[in-house]
Coordinates of C-alpha atoms in Angstrom, one line a residue:
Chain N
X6 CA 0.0 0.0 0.0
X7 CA 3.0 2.1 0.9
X8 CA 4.7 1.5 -2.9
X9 CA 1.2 1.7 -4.5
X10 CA 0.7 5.1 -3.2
X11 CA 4.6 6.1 -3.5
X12 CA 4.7 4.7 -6.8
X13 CA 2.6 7.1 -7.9
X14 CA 4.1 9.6 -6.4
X15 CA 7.4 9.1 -8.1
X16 CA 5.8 9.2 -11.6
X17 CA 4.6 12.3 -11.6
X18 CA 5.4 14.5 -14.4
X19 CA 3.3 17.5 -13.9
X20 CA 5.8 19.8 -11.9
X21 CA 3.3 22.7 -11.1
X22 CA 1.2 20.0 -9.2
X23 CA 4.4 17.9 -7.5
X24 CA 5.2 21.5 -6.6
X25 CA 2.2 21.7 -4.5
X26 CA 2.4 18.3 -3.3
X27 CA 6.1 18.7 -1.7
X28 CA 4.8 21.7 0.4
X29 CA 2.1 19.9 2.1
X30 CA 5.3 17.3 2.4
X31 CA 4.0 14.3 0.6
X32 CA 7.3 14.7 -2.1
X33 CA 10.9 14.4 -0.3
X34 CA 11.8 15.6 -3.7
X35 CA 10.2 16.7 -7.2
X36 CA 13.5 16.8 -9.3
X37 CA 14.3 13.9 -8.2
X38 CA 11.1 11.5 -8.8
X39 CA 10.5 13.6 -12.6
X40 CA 13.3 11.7 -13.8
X41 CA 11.3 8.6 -13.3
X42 CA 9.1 6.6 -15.8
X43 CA 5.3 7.9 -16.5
X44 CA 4.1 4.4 -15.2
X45 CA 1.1 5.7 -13.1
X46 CA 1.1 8.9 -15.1
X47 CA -1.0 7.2 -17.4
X48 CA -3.5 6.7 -15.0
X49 CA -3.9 10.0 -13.0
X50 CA -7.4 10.9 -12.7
X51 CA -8.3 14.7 -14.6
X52 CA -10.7 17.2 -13.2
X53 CA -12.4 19.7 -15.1
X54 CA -13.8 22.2 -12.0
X55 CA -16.1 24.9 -13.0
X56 CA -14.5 28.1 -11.3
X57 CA -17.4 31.3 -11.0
X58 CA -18.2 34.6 -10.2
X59 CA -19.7 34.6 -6.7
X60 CA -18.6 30.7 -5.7
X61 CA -18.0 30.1 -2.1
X62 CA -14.4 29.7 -2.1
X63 CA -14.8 26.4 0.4
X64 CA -17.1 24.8 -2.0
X65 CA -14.1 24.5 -4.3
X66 CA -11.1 24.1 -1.9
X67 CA -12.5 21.2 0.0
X68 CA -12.5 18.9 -3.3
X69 CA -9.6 20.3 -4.7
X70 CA -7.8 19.7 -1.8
X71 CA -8.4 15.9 -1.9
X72 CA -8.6 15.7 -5.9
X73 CA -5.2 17.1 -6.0
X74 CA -3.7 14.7 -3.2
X75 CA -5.1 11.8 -5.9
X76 CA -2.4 13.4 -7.7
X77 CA -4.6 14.0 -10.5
X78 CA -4.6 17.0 -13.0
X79 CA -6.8 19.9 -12.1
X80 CA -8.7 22.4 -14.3
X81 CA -10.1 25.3 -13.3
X82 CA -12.1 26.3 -16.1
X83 CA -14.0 29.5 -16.9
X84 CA -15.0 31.7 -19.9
X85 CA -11.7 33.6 -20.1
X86 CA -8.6 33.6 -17.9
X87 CA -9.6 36.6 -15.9
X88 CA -10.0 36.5 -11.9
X89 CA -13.0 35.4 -10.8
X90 CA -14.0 36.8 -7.2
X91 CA -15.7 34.9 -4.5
X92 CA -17.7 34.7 -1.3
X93 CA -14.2 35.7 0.9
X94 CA -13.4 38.1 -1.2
X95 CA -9.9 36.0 -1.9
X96 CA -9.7 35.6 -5.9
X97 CA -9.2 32.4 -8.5
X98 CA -7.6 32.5 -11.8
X99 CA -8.9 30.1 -14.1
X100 CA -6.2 27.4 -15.5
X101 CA -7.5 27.1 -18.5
X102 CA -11.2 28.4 -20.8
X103 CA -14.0 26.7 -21.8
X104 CA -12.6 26.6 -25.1
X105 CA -9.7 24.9 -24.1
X106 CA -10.5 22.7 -21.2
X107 CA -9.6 19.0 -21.5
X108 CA -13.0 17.4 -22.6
X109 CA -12.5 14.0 -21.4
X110 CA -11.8 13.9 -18.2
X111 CA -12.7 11.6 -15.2
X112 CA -14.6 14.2 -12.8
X113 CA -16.8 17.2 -14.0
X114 CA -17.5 19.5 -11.0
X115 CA -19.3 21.9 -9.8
X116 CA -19.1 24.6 -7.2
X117 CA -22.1 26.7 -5.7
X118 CA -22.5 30.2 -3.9
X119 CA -26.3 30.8 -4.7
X120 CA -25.7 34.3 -6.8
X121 CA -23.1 32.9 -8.2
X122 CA -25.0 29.6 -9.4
X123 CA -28.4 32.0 -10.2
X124 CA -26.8 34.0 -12.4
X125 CA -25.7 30.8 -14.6
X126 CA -28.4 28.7 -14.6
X127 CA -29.5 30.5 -18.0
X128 CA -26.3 31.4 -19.3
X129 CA -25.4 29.1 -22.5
X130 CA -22.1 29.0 -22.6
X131 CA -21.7 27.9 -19.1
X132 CA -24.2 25.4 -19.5
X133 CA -23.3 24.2 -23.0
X134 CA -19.6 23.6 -21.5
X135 CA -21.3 22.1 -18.9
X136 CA -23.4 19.6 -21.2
X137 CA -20.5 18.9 -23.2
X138 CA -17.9 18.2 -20.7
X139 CA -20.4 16.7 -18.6
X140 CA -22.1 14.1 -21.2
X141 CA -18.0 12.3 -21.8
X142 CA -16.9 12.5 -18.0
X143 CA -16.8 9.2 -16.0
X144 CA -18.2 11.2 -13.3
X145 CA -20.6 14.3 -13.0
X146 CA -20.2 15.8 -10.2
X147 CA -21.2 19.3 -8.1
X148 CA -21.8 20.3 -4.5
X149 CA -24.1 22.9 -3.1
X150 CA -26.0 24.9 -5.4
X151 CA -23.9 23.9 -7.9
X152 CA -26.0 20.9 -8.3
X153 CA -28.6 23.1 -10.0
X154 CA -26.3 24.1 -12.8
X155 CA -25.7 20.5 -13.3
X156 CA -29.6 20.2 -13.6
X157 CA -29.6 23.3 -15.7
X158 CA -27.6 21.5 -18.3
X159 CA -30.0 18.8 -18.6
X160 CA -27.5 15.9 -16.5
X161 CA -29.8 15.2 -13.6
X162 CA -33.0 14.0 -15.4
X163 CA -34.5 10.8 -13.8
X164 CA -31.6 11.4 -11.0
X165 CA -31.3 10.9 -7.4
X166 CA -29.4 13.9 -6.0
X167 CA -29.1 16.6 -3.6
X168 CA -27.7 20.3 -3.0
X169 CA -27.7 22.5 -0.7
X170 CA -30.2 21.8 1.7
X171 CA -31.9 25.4 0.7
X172 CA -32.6 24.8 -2.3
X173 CA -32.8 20.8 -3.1
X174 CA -36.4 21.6 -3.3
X175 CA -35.4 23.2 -6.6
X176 CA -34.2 19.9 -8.5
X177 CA -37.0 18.7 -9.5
X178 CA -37.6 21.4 -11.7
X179 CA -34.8 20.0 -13.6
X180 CA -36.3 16.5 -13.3
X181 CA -34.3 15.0 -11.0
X182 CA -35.2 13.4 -7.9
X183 CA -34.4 15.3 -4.4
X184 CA -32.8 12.4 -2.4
X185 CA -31.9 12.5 1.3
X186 CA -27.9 12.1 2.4
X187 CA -24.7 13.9 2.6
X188 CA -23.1 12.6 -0.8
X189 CA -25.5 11.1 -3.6
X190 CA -24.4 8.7 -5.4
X191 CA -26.6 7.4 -8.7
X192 CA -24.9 5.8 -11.2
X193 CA -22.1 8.2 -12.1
X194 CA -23.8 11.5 -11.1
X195 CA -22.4 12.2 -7.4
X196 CA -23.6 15.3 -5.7
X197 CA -23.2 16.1 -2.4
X198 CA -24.9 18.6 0.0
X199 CA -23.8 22.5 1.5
X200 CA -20.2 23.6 1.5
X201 CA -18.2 21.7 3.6
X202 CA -20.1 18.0 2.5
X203 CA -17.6 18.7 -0.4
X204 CA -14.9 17.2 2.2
X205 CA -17.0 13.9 2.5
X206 CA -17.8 14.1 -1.4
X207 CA -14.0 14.4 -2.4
X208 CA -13.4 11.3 -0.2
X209 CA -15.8 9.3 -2.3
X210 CA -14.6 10.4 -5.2
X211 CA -10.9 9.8 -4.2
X212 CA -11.8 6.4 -3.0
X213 CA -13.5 6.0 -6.3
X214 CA -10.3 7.0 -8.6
X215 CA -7.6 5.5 -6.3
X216 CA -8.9 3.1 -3.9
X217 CA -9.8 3.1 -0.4
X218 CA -6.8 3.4 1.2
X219 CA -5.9 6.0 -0.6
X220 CA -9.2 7.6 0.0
X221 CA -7.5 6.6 4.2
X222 CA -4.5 8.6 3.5
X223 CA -5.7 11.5 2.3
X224 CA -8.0 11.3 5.1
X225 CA -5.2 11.2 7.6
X226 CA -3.0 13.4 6.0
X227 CA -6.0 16.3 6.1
X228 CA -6.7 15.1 9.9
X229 CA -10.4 15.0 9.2
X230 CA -12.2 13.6 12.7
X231 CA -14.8 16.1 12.8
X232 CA -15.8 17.2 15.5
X233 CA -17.9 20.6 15.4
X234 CA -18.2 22.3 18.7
X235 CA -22.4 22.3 17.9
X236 CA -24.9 20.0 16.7
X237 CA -26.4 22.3 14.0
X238 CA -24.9 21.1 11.0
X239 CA -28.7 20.1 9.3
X240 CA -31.9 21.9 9.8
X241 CA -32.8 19.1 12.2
X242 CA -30.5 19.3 14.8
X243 CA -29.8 23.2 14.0
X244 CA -34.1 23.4 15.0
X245 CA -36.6 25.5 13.6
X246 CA -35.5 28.8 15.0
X247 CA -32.0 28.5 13.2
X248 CA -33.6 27.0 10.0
X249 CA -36.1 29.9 9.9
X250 CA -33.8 33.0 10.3
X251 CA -31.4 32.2 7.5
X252 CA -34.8 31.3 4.9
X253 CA -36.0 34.6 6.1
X254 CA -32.4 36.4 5.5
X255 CA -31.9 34.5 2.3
X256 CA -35.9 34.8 0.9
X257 CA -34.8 37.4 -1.8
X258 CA -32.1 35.1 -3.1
X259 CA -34.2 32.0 -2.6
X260 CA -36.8 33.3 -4.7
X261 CA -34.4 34.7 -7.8
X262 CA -32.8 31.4 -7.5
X263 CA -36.7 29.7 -8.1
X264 CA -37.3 32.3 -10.4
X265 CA -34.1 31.4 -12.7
X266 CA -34.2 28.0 -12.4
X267 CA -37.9 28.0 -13.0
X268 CA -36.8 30.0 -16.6
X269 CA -33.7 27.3 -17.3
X270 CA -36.2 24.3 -17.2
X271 CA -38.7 25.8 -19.5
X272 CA -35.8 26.3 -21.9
X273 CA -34.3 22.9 -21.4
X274 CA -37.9 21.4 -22.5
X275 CA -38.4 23.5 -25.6
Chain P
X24 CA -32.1 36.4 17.4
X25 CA -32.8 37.0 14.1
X26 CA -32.8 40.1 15.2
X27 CA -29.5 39.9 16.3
X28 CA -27.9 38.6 13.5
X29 CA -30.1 40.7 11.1
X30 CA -29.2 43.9 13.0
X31 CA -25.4 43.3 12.5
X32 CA -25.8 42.4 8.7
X33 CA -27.6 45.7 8.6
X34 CA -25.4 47.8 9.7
X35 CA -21.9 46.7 8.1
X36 CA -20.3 49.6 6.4
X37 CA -17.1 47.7 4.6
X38 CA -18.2 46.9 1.1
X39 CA -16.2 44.9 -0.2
X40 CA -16.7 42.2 2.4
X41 CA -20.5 42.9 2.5
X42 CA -20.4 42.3 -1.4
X43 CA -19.0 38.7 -0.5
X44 CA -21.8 37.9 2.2
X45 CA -24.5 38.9 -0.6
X46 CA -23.0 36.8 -3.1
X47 CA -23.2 33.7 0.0
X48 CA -26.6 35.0 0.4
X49 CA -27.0 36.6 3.6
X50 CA -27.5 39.8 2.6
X51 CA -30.3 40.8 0.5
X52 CA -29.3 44.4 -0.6
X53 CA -25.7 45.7 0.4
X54 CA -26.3 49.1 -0.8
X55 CA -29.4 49.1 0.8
X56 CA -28.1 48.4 4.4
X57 CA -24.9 51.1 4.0
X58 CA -27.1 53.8 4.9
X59 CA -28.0 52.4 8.8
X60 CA -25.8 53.7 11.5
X61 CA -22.9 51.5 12.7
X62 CA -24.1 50.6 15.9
X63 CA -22.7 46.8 15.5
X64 CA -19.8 47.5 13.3
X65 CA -17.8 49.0 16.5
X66 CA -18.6 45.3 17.6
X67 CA -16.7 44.3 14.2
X68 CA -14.4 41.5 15.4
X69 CA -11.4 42.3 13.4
X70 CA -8.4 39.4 12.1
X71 CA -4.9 38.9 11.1
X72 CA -4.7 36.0 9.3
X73 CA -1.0 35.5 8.1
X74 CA -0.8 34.4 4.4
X75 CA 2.7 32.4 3.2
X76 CA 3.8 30.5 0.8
X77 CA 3.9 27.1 0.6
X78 CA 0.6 26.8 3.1
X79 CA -2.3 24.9 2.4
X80 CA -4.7 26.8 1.4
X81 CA -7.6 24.7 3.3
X82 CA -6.1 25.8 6.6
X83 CA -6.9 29.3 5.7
X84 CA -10.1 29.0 3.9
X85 CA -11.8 26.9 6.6
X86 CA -11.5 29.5 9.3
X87 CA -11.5 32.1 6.8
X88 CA -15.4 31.1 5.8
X89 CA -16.4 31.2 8.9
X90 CA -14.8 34.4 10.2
X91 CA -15.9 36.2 7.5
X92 CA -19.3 35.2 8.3
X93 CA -19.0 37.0 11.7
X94 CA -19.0 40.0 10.1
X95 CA -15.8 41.0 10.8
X96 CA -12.9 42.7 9.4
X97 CA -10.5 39.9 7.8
X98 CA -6.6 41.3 6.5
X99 CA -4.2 38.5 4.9
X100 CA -1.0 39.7 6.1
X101 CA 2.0 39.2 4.3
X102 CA 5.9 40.5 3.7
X103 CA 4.2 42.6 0.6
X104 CA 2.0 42.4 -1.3
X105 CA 2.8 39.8 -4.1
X106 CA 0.8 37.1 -4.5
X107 CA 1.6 33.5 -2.1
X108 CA 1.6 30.4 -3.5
X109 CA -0.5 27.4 -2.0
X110 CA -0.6 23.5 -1.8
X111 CA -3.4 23.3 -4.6
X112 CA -1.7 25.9 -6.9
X113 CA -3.9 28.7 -6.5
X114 CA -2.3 32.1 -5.8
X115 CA -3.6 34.5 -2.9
X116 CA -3.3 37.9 -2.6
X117 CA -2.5 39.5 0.5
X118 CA -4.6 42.4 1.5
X119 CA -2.2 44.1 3.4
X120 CA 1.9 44.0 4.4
X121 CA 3.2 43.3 8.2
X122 CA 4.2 47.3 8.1
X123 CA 0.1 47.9 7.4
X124 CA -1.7 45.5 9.2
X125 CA -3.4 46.9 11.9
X126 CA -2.2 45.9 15.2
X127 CA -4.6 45.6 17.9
X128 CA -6.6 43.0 16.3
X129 CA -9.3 40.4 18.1
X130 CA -8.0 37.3 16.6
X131 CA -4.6 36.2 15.1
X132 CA -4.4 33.6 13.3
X133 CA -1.8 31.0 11.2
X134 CA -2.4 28.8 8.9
X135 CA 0.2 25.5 8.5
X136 CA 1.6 23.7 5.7
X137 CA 4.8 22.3 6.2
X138 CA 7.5 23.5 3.9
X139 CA 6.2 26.4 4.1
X140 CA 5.8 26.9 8.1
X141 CA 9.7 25.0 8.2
X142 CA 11.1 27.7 6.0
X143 CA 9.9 30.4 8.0
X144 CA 10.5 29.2 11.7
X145 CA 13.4 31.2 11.8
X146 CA 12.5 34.7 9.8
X147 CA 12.7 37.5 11.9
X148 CA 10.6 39.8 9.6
X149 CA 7.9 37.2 9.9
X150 CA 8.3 36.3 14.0
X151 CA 8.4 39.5 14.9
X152 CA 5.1 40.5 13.1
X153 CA 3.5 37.1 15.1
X154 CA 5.2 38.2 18.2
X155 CA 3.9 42.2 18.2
X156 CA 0.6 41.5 16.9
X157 CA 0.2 38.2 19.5
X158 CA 0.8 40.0 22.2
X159 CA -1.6 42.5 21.5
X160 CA -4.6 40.5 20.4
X161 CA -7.5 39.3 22.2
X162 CA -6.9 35.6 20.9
X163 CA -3.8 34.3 19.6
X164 CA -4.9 31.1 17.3
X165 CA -3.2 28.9 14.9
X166 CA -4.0 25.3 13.0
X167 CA -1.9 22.8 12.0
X168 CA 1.7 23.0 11.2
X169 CA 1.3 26.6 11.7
X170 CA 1.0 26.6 15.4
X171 CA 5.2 26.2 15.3
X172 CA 5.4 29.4 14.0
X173 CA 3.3 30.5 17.0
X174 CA 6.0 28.8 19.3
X175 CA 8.7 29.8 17.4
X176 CA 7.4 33.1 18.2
X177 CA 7.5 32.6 21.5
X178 CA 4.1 32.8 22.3
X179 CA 3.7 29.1 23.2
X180 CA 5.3 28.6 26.6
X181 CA 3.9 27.4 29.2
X182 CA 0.9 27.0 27.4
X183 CA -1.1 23.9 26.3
X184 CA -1.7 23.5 22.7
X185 CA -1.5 21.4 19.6
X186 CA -1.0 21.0 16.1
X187 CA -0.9 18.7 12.8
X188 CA -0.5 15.0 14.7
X189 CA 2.5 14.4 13.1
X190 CA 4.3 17.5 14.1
X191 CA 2.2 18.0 17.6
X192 CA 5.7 16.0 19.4
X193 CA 7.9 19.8 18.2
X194 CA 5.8 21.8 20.4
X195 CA 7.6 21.0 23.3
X196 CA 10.8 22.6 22.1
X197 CA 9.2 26.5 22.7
X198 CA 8.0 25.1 25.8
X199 CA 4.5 24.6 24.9
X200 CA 2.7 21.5 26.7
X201 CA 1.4 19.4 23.9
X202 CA -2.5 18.7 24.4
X203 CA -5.4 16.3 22.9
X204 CA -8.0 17.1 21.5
X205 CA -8.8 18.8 17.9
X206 CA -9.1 22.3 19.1
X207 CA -7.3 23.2 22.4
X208 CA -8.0 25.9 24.2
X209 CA -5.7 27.5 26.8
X210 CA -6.1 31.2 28.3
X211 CA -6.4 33.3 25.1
X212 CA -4.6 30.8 23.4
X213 CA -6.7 28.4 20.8
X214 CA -4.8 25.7 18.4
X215 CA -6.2 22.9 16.7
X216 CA -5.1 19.9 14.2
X217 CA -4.4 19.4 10.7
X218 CA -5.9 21.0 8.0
X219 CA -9.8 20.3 8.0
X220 CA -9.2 21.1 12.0
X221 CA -9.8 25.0 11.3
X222 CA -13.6 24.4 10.7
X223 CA -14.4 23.5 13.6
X224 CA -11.7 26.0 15.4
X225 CA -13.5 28.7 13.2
X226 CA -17.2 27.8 14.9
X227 CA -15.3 27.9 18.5
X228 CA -13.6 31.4 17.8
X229 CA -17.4 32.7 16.2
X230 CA -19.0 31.5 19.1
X231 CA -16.1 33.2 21.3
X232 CA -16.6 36.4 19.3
X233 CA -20.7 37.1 18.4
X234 CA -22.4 34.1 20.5
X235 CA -23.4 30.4 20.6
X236 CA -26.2 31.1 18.4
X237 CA -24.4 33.1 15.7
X238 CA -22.3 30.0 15.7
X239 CA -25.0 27.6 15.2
X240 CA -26.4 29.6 12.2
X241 CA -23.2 29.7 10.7
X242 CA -22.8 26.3 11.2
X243 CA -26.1 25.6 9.3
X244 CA -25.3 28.2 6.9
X245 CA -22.2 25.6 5.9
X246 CA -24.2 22.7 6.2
X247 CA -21.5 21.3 8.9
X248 CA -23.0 18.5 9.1
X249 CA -19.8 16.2 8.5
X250 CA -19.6 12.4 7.7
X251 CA -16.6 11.5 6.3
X252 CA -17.1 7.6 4.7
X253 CA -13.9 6.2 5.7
X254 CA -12.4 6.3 9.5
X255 CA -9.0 7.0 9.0
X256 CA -9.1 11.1 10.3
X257 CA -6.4 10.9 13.4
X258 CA -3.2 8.0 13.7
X259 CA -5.4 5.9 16.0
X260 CA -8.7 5.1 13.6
X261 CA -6.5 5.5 10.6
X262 CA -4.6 2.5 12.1
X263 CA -0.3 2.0 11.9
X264 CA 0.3 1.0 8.4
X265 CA -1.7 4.0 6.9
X266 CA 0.1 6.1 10.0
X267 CA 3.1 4.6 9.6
X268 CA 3.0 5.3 5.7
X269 CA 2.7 9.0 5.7
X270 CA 5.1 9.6 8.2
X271 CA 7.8 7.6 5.9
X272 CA 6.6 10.0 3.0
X273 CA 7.0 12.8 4.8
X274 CA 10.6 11.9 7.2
X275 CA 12.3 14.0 5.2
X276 CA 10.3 17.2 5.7
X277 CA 9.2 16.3 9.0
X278 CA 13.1 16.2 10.0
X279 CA 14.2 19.3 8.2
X280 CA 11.2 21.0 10.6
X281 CA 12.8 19.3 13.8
X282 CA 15.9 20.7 12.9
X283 CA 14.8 24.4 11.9
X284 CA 12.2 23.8 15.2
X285 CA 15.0 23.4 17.8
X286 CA 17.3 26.1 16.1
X287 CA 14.4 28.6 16.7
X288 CA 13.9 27.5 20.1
X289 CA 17.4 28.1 20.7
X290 CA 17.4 31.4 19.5
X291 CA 14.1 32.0 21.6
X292 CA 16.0 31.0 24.6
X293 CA 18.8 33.5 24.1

């Protein structure tokens, strides 16, 4: 398990990415292992990871985080290679375009931040991308509101899924079925709840590309034993008062985001 | 409570961060709510989170997220103001320099990374920013492999606290009194684990800062609601071989930030 893991490791030819991987300290050296043969090159896993105006930044950095420790390639695609701002105010640059993203890749996925995710779910480029990309990937994938751009572009018809918990009243719109659970898995459509379930969904995914105990490593290596100082993580256990006070602060969005969606599955069926 | 939490969204007079809440959806109209009086703004709990390169950019985003959505003031503090590379390859900007940052802040915070926290155990420019502002604020905080730096700063000793689980055995050398659990809590003092640690270290420090509730809707806000689908997220569930695996990965690294560890402690002691 140790050599299956460290062989990897070894074979890595993208030195942007080994760069990455030697400062969290899983390469002792990245000269050293490029010199070596592009055995499991040949095999690492390629993400195509919609990057948008108004994304919450978390919805992206949890899955990256474990999709890059696959030791996978990464795209960060958007309609041009300018910075695209998000909910922390910290901004991405785009790896690569629309245009020029890698179409067959083994994970499409999708980030949400509910502006960010209403203002696309009528925008045809982004959904056209979306369709393309998404009808050749092994896996179709999105977390958080994202999940309605996925439903936008006409991949979650006859679908279990989910989203964020605010609006996974919304996929059906798109046809798909609103299913209970953190990470939904139905045949190769995963999609995974708020925010930080992009943690647990990575995992899956990881453990789907690589195995389990690499899934175990990564795991380890990001030292995730949750333990959240409250139990008020779901609307259950958060109560009704909680639950209540951010549908009443978010309404205005909620609705736009109904509203657009509404729009987007009207067009889909024409 | 709503009222609560609705009154301090309403009265937040910095834009740019206000811009980023209305894109995550808790605000409805930022131009809208500029024009209240700043009644909770003098509340604003204001941050210093030290940006470098080489950290991992989960470590800063977690708490990030989650201090943002207390409404306060956040500044990424670096040397200047060039851009710092990160584990997954994306580039952050600092918002301000050490010379700029303002100094009497309620919460300062570092984020780890371990090439990048080893290569900077012994800066001066960087220390003595940790060390001036530390001293100063209401709650000096660190996760991960950046609670070193924190010791190395000299703002450790005596004092129980923790760090990734495979460097958590260096803390000793700045006279810190290594402690379990995943966030550790000691006077004004808060450290907690690796990486995916900060999340729920963020909900401890918003709970410190604007109230249990606050916390809770924040936490919901996330969708914190984690379940990771392995049990490998500390050494002992993870097990020796997949313990025992990493470590080997990482000797290397982990004995380059021994050595650069007790030459800072040394220099502490002079």
């Amino acid at each position: 398990m140790t050599l299956e893991w460290k062989g990897a490791l070894m074979n890595r030819r993208d030195f942007t990415q080994a760069a990455g991987l030697a400062t969290l300290g899983l390469l002792a050296s990245t000269a050293q292992s490029s010199a070596q043969t592009p055995t499991a090159e040949a095999k690492a896993p390629r993400f195509a990871m919609l990057v948008h105006p108004g994304m919450v930044m978390l919805d992206l950095v949890g899955p990256q985080t474990v999709f890059a420790l696959t030791m996978g390639q990464v795209h960060l695609a958007w309609k041009s290679m300018t910075p695209v701002g998000t909910d922390i105010g910290v901004n991405v640059m785009p790896t690569t375009t629309f245009a020029n993203c890698p179409r067959d890749v083994d994970v499409l996925f999708v980030p949400g931040g509910l502006g960010g995710t209403t203002a696309l779910l009528n925008d045809d480029e982004t959904l056209a991308f979306l369709r393309d990309v998404g009808g050749r990937a092994r896996y179709v994938t999105g977390v958080c509101t994202g999940t309605l751009l996925l439903g936008a572009a006409g991949l979650l018809k006859g679908v279990h899924a989910t989203s964020h918990w605010y609006t996974r009243d919304l996929l059906p719109v798109f046809g798909a079925i609103p299913a209970g659970g953190r990470v939904v898995e139905d045949g190769n459509v995963i999609t995974a709840g708020g925010v930080t379930a992009g943690i647990d969904f990575g995992l899956a995914i990881s453990a789907r590309l690589r195995g389990e105990t690499w899934a175990k490593i990564t795991q380890l290596v990001l030292e995730y034993d949750p333990q959240p100082p409250f139990q008020a993580g779901n609307p259950t256990t958060a109560g009704n008062e909680i639950t209540q006070s951010i549908l009443k602060l978010r309404a205005t969005a909620l609705e736009a985001a109904r509203t657009a969606a509404t729009r987007a599955a009207a067009r889909l069926s024409r």
